[in-house]
């Protein structure tokens, strides 16, 4: 008679095979498909309609495989862990919702949904952030390192508003949500109850820059990403940043190259990213994870336990 252990090993083998398909397909395929569809609007050349349809069908099939992995490995991994999602400038709402769905499937308690504005990382607003840093630092609860940049102080302020309560936090909230030039916009207030934050960025450098130009701001500031990532990792170590790492100049690729101490997930438009985001929160440890198929990724998936 075939025993339970045999069945378990066979099941793991099936999902491992699906994971191999993920590495070669779902993440990068979905990203390439999005790029192809966008570029086809401006060109008569490139892939034919039938080729795009075939690629879309393959991506859909592999996404279903990932959903099976989600159903098998996510439930119970984040039971009652309070998580807030943070949409970064240029983030696609469907990507944020996909991540939230994966977190819910893992059992997380979604306590908030907020967004960072262009004031957070636009280079043209760097002087504004430097001006804010002094009053923010005087009202933060965290023990901020002496070498923390102005952008890092802003990051600590963001983390404080989402993870703590109190009169000082109320003052910090008022500063960074000011109606005239807000850094943080709150859709669903976590009321300081988040234990982990999942930040979701734009699908590509081009998407982020297009969004920036549309709002008459300039390029994105790497210092803002690094400073905020360090601050959030210090305040809420289980936090994860999901974003583009398709090329060396992509923000997540640069964070990885700088050994920024926060877990990162690439290919935000993919089902793989949503799965990895939830698993990264669940498996957070002393060393940050770098998951996905982009530049600097250490593994396509974390260990499936």
PDB file of N, CA and C in Angstrom, residues 228-301:
ATOM      1  N   UNK A 228      13.575  55.158   3.058  1.00  0.00           N
ATOM      2  CA  UNK A 228      12.310  54.597   3.532  1.00  0.00           C
ATOM      3  C   UNK A 228      12.423  53.098   3.771  1.00  0.00           C
ATOM      4  N   UNK A 229      13.109  52.402   2.881  1.00  0.00           N
ATOM      5  CA  UNK A 229      13.273  50.952   3.043  1.00  0.00           C
ATOM      6  C   UNK A 229      14.019  50.627   4.337  1.00  0.00           C
ATOM      7  N   UNK A 230      15.087  51.360   4.609  1.00  0.00           N
ATOM      8  CA  UNK A 230      15.851  51.128   5.842  1.00  0.00           C
ATOM      9  C   UNK A 230      14.995  51.405   7.076  1.00  0.00           C
ATOM     10  N   UNK A 231      14.256  52.504   7.035  1.00  0.00           N
ATOM     11  CA  UNK A 231      13.431  52.883   8.183  1.00  0.00           C
ATOM     12  C   UNK A 231      12.339  51.857   8.450  1.00  0.00           C
ATOM     13  N   UNK A 232      11.651  51.453   7.401  1.00  0.00           N
ATOM     14  CA  UNK A 232      10.562  50.493   7.564  1.00  0.00           C
ATOM     15  C   UNK A 232      11.092  49.143   8.025  1.00  0.00           C
ATOM     16  N   UNK A 233      12.235  48.729   7.500  1.00  0.00           N
ATOM     17  CA  UNK A 233      12.834  47.460   7.931  1.00  0.00           C
ATOM     18  C   UNK A 233      13.216  47.504   9.405  1.00  0.00           C
ATOM     19  N   UNK A 234      13.631  48.680   9.887  1.00  0.00           N
ATOM     20  CA  UNK A 234      14.014  48.825  11.291  1.00  0.00           C
ATOM     21  C   UNK A 234      12.793  48.806  12.210  1.00  0.00           C
ATOM     22  N   UNK A 235      11.714  49.442  11.775  1.00  0.00           N
ATOM     23  CA  UNK A 235      10.515  49.558  12.605  1.00  0.00           C
ATOM     24  C   UNK A 235       9.628  48.317  12.503  1.00  0.00           C
ATOM     25  N   UNK A 236       9.483  47.790  11.294  1.00  0.00           N
ATOM     26  CA  UNK A 236       8.626  46.619  11.054  1.00  0.00           C
ATOM     27  C   UNK A 236       9.399  45.611  10.209  1.00  0.00           C
ATOM     28  N   UNK A 237      10.241  44.784  10.836  1.00  0.00           N
ATOM     29  CA  UNK A 237      11.179  43.911  10.111  1.00  0.00           C
ATOM     30  C   UNK A 237      10.551  42.909   9.147  1.00  0.00           C
ATOM     31  N   UNK A 238       9.273  42.607   9.295  1.00  0.00           N
ATOM     32  CA  UNK A 238       8.638  41.630   8.404  1.00  0.00           C
ATOM     33  C   UNK A 238       8.144  42.266   7.106  1.00  0.00           C
ATOM     34  N   UNK A 239       8.430  43.539   6.927  1.00  0.00           N
ATOM     35  CA  UNK A 239       7.918  44.257   5.759  1.00  0.00           C
ATOM     36  C   UNK A 239       8.609  43.833   4.469  1.00  0.00           C
ATOM     37  N   UNK A 240       7.921  44.073   3.341  1.00  0.00           N
ATOM     38  CA  UNK A 240       8.391  43.649   2.020  1.00  0.00           C
ATOM     39  C   UNK A 240       8.141  44.766   1.013  1.00  0.00           C
ATOM     40  N   UNK A 241       9.078  44.925   0.075  1.00  0.00           N
ATOM     41  CA  UNK A 241       8.908  45.906  -0.994  1.00  0.00           C
ATOM     42  C   UNK A 241       8.800  45.175  -2.329  1.00  0.00           C
ATOM     43  N   UNK A 242       7.697  45.379  -3.032  1.00  0.00           N
ATOM     44  CA  UNK A 242       7.446  44.767  -4.339  1.00  0.00           C
ATOM     45  C   UNK A 242       7.636  45.832  -5.409  1.00  0.00           C
ATOM     46  N   UNK A 243       8.485  45.558  -6.398  1.00  0.00           N
ATOM     47  CA  UNK A 243       8.706  46.562  -7.433  1.00  0.00           C
ATOM     48  C   UNK A 243       9.486  46.026  -8.617  1.00  0.00           C
ATOM     49  N   UNK A 244       9.827  46.928  -9.503  1.00  0.00           N
ATOM     50  CA  UNK A 244      10.495  46.571 -10.752  1.00  0.00           C
ATOM     51  C   UNK A 244      11.986  46.292 -10.550  1.00  0.00           C
ATOM     52  N   UNK A 245      12.452  45.200 -11.142  1.00  0.00           N
ATOM     53  CA  UNK A 245      13.884  44.887 -11.159  1.00  0.00           C
ATOM     54  C   UNK A 245      14.248  44.333 -12.527  1.00  0.00           C
ATOM     55  N   UNK A 246      13.590  44.844 -13.565  1.00  0.00           N
ATOM     56  CA  UNK A 246      13.789  44.315 -14.910  1.00  0.00           C
ATOM     57  C   UNK A 246      15.106  44.753 -15.533  1.00  0.00           C
ATOM     58  N   UNK A 247      15.724  45.800 -14.985  1.00  0.00           N
ATOM     59  CA  UNK A 247      17.017  46.261 -15.486  1.00  0.00           C
ATOM     60  C   UNK A 247      17.825  46.856 -14.339  1.00  0.00           C
ATOM     61  N   UNK A 248      19.106  47.075 -14.575  1.00  0.00           N
ATOM     62  CA  UNK A 248      19.982  47.550 -13.506  1.00  0.00           C
ATOM     63  C   UNK A 248      19.520  48.869 -12.902  1.00  0.00           C
ATOM     64  N   UNK A 249      18.892  49.718 -13.705  1.00  0.00           N
ATOM     65  CA  UNK A 249      18.464  51.032 -13.227  1.00  0.00           C
ATOM     66  C   UNK A 249      17.134  50.997 -12.484  1.00  0.00           C
ATOM     67  N   UNK A 250      16.463  49.853 -12.483  1.00  0.00           N
ATOM     68  CA  UNK A 250      15.193  49.731 -11.764  1.00  0.00           C
ATOM     69  C   UNK A 250      15.426  49.896 -10.266  1.00  0.00           C
ATOM     70  N   UNK A 251      14.451  50.460  -9.581  1.00  0.00           N
ATOM     71  CA  UNK A 251      14.632  50.778  -8.167  1.00  0.00           C
ATOM     72  C   UNK A 251      14.921  49.550  -7.305  1.00  0.00           C
ATOM     73  N   UNK A 252      14.162  48.479  -7.494  1.00  0.00           N
ATOM     74  CA  UNK A 252      14.393  47.286  -6.678  1.00  0.00           C
ATOM     75  C   UNK A 252      15.760  46.682  -6.978  1.00  0.00           C
ATOM     76  N   UNK A 253      16.171  46.711  -8.243  1.00  0.00           N
ATOM     77  CA  UNK A 253      17.506  46.216  -8.599  1.00  0.00           C
ATOM     78  C   UNK A 253      18.580  47.035  -7.890  1.00  0.00           C
ATOM     79  N   UNK A 254      18.392  48.346  -7.819  1.00  0.00           N
ATOM     80  CA  UNK A 254      19.371  49.200  -7.144  1.00  0.00           C
ATOM     81  C   UNK A 254      19.367  48.973  -5.630  1.00  0.00           C
ATOM     82  N   UNK A 255      18.199  48.778  -5.056  1.00  0.00           N
ATOM     83  CA  UNK A 255      18.139  48.481  -3.623  1.00  0.00           C
ATOM     84  C   UNK A 255      18.892  47.194  -3.311  1.00  0.00           C
ATOM     85  N   UNK A 256      18.722  46.196  -4.162  1.00  0.00           N
ATOM     86  CA  UNK A 256      19.427  44.930  -3.960  1.00  0.00           C
ATOM     87  C   UNK A 256      20.931  45.109  -4.098  1.00  0.00           C
ATOM     88  N   UNK A 257      21.347  45.884  -5.088  1.00  0.00           N
ATOM     89  CA  UNK A 257      22.779  46.103  -5.307  1.00  0.00           C
ATOM     90  C   UNK A 257      23.418  46.814  -4.121  1.00  0.00           C
ATOM     91  N   UNK A 258      22.639  47.635  -3.431  1.00  0.00           N
ATOM     92  CA  UNK A 258      23.138  48.379  -2.272  1.00  0.00           C
ATOM     93  C   UNK A 258      22.983  47.597  -0.967  1.00  0.00           C
ATOM     94  N   UNK A 259      22.501  46.364  -1.064  1.00  0.00           N
ATOM     95  CA  UNK A 259      22.265  45.533   0.128  1.00  0.00           C
ATOM     96  C   UNK A 259      21.351  46.223   1.136  1.00  0.00           C
ATOM     97  N   UNK A 260      20.347  46.902   0.637  1.00  0.00           N
ATOM     98  CA  UNK A 260      19.380  47.557   1.514  1.00  0.00           C
ATOM     99  C   UNK A 260      18.634  46.493   2.320  1.00  0.00           C
ATOM    100  N   UNK A 261      18.560  46.643   3.644  1.00  0.00           N
ATOM    101  CA  UNK A 261      18.055  45.572   4.511  1.00  0.00           C
ATOM    102  C   UNK A 261      16.537  45.433   4.551  1.00  0.00           C
ATOM    103  N   UNK A 262      15.933  45.194   3.403  1.00  0.00           N
ATOM    104  CA  UNK A 262      14.498  44.909   3.364  1.00  0.00           C
ATOM    105  C   UNK A 262      14.257  43.810   2.333  1.00  0.00           C
ATOM    106  N   UNK A 263      13.311  42.933   2.615  1.00  0.00           N
ATOM    107  CA  UNK A 263      12.983  41.879   1.652  1.00  0.00           C
ATOM    108  C   UNK A 263      12.350  42.503   0.417  1.00  0.00           C
ATOM    109  N   UNK A 264      12.767  42.019  -0.760  1.00  0.00           N
ATOM    110  CA  UNK A 264      12.264  42.568  -2.018  1.00  0.00           C
ATOM    111  C   UNK A 264      11.677  41.466  -2.895  1.00  0.00           C
ATOM    112  N   UNK A 265      10.686  41.857  -3.680  1.00  0.00           N
ATOM    113  CA  UNK A 265      10.028  40.967  -4.635  1.00  0.00           C
ATOM    114  C   UNK A 265       9.910  41.721  -5.945  1.00  0.00           C
ATOM    115  N   UNK A 266      10.267  41.086  -7.063  1.00  0.00           N
ATOM    116  CA  UNK A 266      10.168  41.791  -8.340  1.00  0.00           C
ATOM    117  C   UNK A 266       8.995  41.278  -9.180  1.00  0.00           C
ATOM    118  N   UNK A 267       8.873  41.825 -10.399  1.00  0.00           N
ATOM    119  CA  UNK A 267       7.800  41.486 -11.351  1.00  0.00           C
ATOM    120  C   UNK A 267       6.415  41.766 -10.776  1.00  0.00           C
ATOM    121  N   UNK A 268       6.132  43.019 -10.388  1.00  0.00           N
ATOM    122  CA  UNK A 268       4.882  43.330  -9.680  1.00  0.00           C
ATOM    123  C   UNK A 268       3.604  43.028 -10.438  1.00  0.00           C
ATOM    124  N   UNK A 269       3.672  42.904 -11.771  1.00  0.00           N
ATOM    125  CA  UNK A 269       2.457  42.624 -12.549  1.00  0.00           C
ATOM    126  C   UNK A 269       2.085  41.151 -12.543  1.00  0.00           C
ATOM    127  N   UNK A 270       2.893  40.310 -11.928  1.00  0.00           N
ATOM    128  CA  UNK A 270       2.700  38.862 -12.027  1.00  0.00           C
ATOM    129  C   UNK A 270       2.062  38.246 -10.792  1.00  0.00           C
ATOM    130  N   UNK A 271       1.459  37.081 -10.991  1.00  0.00           N
ATOM    131  CA  UNK A 271       0.941  36.283  -9.885  1.00  0.00           C
ATOM    132  C   UNK A 271       2.077  35.848  -8.974  1.00  0.00           C
ATOM    133  N   UNK A 272       3.242  35.619  -9.571  1.00  0.00           N
ATOM    134  CA  UNK A 272       4.427  35.236  -8.803  1.00  0.00           C
ATOM    135  C   UNK A 272       4.741  36.269  -7.737  1.00  0.00           C
ATOM    136  N   UNK A 273       4.620  37.556  -8.063  1.00  0.00           N
ATOM    137  CA  UNK A 273       4.939  38.614  -7.108  1.00  0.00           C
ATOM    138  C   UNK A 273       3.998  38.588  -5.909  1.00  0.00           C
ATOM    139  N   UNK A 274       2.713  38.385  -6.163  1.00  0.00           N
ATOM    140  CA  UNK A 274       1.748  38.343  -5.065  1.00  0.00           C
ATOM    141  C   UNK A 274       2.035  37.173  -4.131  1.00  0.00           C
ATOM    142  N   UNK A 275       2.315  36.004  -4.721  1.00  0.00           N
ATOM    143  CA  UNK A 275       2.661  34.827  -3.926  1.00  0.00           C
ATOM    144  C   UNK A 275       3.915  35.087  -3.110  1.00  0.00           C
ATOM    145  N   UNK A 276       4.943  35.622  -3.759  1.00  0.00           N
ATOM    146  CA  UNK A 276       6.207  35.877  -3.069  1.00  0.00           C
ATOM    147  C   UNK A 276       6.071  36.923  -1.971  1.00  0.00           C
ATOM    148  N   UNK A 277       5.230  37.924  -2.189  1.00  0.00           N
ATOM    149  CA  UNK A 277       5.049  38.964  -1.177  1.00  0.00           C
ATOM    150  C   UNK A 277       4.514  38.366   0.120  1.00  0.00           C
ATOM    151  N   UNK A 278       3.493  37.524  -0.002  1.00  0.00           N
ATOM    152  CA  UNK A 278       2.919  36.894   1.187  1.00  0.00           C
ATOM    153  C   UNK A 278       3.912  35.945   1.852  1.00  0.00           C
ATOM    154  N   UNK A 279       4.615  35.151   1.038  1.00  0.00           N
ATOM    155  CA  UNK A 279       5.595  34.217   1.595  1.00  0.00           C
ATOM    156  C   UNK A 279       6.760  34.950   2.250  1.00  0.00           C
ATOM    157  N   UNK A 280       7.152  36.090   1.683  1.00  0.00           N
ATOM    158  CA  UNK A 280       8.266  36.856   2.246  1.00  0.00           C
ATOM    159  C   UNK A 280       7.908  37.417   3.616  1.00  0.00           C
ATOM    160  N   UNK A 281       6.672  37.884   3.782  1.00  0.00           N
ATOM    161  CA  UNK A 281       6.237  38.357   5.099  1.00  0.00           C
ATOM    162  C   UNK A 281       6.246  37.197   6.089  1.00  0.00           C
ATOM    163  N   UNK A 282       5.763  36.046   5.637  1.00  0.00           N
ATOM    164  CA  UNK A 282       5.675  34.876   6.508  1.00  0.00           C
ATOM    165  C   UNK A 282       7.042  34.336   6.905  1.00  0.00           C
ATOM    166  N   UNK A 283       8.019  34.435   5.995  1.00  0.00           N
ATOM    167  CA  UNK A 283       9.327  33.828   6.241  1.00  0.00           C
ATOM    168  C   UNK A 283      10.405  34.850   6.605  1.00  0.00           C
ATOM    169  N   UNK A 284       9.995  36.040   6.989  1.00  0.00           N
ATOM    170  CA  UNK A 284      10.972  37.074   7.341  1.00  0.00           C
ATOM    171  C   UNK A 284      11.894  36.582   8.452  1.00  0.00           C
ATOM    172  N   UNK A 285      13.181  36.855   8.273  1.00  0.00           N
ATOM    173  CA  UNK A 285      14.170  36.454   9.267  1.00  0.00           C
ATOM    174  C   UNK A 285      15.235  37.511   9.415  1.00  0.00           C
ATOM    175  N   UNK A 286      16.407  37.105   9.865  1.00  0.00           N
ATOM    176  CA  UNK A 286      17.500  38.052  10.068  1.00  0.00           C
ATOM    177  C   UNK A 286      18.029  38.600   8.751  1.00  0.00           C
ATOM    178  N   UNK A 287      17.977  37.803   7.697  1.00  0.00           N
ATOM    179  CA  UNK A 287      18.489  38.234   6.395  1.00  0.00           C
ATOM    180  C   UNK A 287      17.326  38.491   5.444  1.00  0.00           C
ATOM    181  N   UNK A 288      17.310  39.644   4.767  1.00  0.00           N
ATOM    182  CA  UNK A 288      16.223  39.945   3.835  1.00  0.00           C
ATOM    183  C   UNK A 288      16.224  39.007   2.640  1.00  0.00           C
ATOM    184  N   UNK A 289      15.057  38.731   2.110  1.00  0.00           N
ATOM    185  CA  UNK A 289      14.907  37.885   0.931  1.00  0.00           C
ATOM    186  C   UNK A 289      14.921  38.737  -0.329  1.00  0.00           C
ATOM    187  N   UNK A 290      15.365  38.153  -1.436  1.00  0.00           N
ATOM    188  CA  UNK A 290      15.338  38.817  -2.744  1.00  0.00           C
ATOM    189  C   UNK A 290      14.711  37.830  -3.715  1.00  0.00           C
ATOM    190  N   UNK A 291      13.406  37.950  -3.916  1.00  0.00           N
ATOM    191  CA  UNK A 291      12.644  36.934  -4.636  1.00  0.00           C
ATOM    192  C   UNK A 291      12.154  37.424  -5.991  1.00  0.00           C
ATOM    193  N   UNK A 292      12.099  36.498  -6.953  1.00  0.00           N
ATOM    194  CA  UNK A 292      11.594  36.812  -8.275  1.00  0.00           C
ATOM    195  C   UNK A 292      12.531  36.357  -9.365  1.00  0.00           C
ATOM    196  N   UNK A 293      12.442  37.014 -10.511  1.00  0.00           N
ATOM    197  CA  UNK A 293      13.243  36.637 -11.672  1.00  0.00           C
ATOM    198  C   UNK A 293      13.995  37.829 -12.253  1.00  0.00           C
ATOM    199  N   UNK A 294      13.997  38.946 -11.536  1.00  0.00           N
ATOM    200  CA  UNK A 294      14.647  40.150 -12.020  1.00  0.00           C
ATOM    201  C   UNK A 294      16.094  40.265 -11.585  1.00  0.00           C
ATOM    202  N   UNK A 295      16.699  41.417 -11.861  1.00  0.00           N
ATOM    203  CA  UNK A 295      18.095  41.676 -11.516  1.00  0.00           C
ATOM    204  C   UNK A 295      18.278  41.594 -10.000  1.00  0.00           C
ATOM    205  N   UNK A 296      19.244  40.802  -9.577  1.00  0.00           N
ATOM    206  CA  UNK A 296      19.565  40.697  -8.162  1.00  0.00           C
ATOM    207  C   UNK A 296      18.733  39.719  -7.367  1.00  0.00           C
ATOM    208  N   UNK A 297      17.797  39.029  -8.003  1.00  0.00           N
ATOM    209  CA  UNK A 297      16.977  38.050  -7.285  1.00  0.00           C
ATOM    210  C   UNK A 297      17.829  36.852  -6.890  1.00  0.00           C
ATOM    211  N   UNK A 298      17.674  36.403  -5.653  1.00  0.00           N
ATOM    212  CA  UNK A 298      18.418  35.238  -5.184  1.00  0.00           C
ATOM    213  C   UNK A 298      17.680  33.944  -5.493  1.00  0.00           C
ATOM    214  N   UNK A 299      16.354  33.989  -5.444  1.00  0.00           N
ATOM    215  CA  UNK A 299      15.536  32.809  -5.711  1.00  0.00           C
ATOM    216  C   UNK A 299      14.230  33.230  -6.376  1.00  0.00           C
ATOM    217  N   UNK A 300      13.705  32.352  -7.225  1.00  0.00           N
ATOM    218  CA  UNK A 300      12.403  32.634  -7.836  1.00  0.00           C
ATOM    219  C   UNK A 300      11.304  32.552  -6.793  1.00  0.00           C
ATOM    220  N   UNK A 301      11.440  31.607  -5.884  1.00  0.00           N
ATOM    221  CA  UNK A 301      10.501  31.410  -4.785  1.00  0.00           C
ATOM    222  C   UNK A 301      11.287  31.117  -3.515  1.00  0.00           C
TER     223      UNK A 301
END
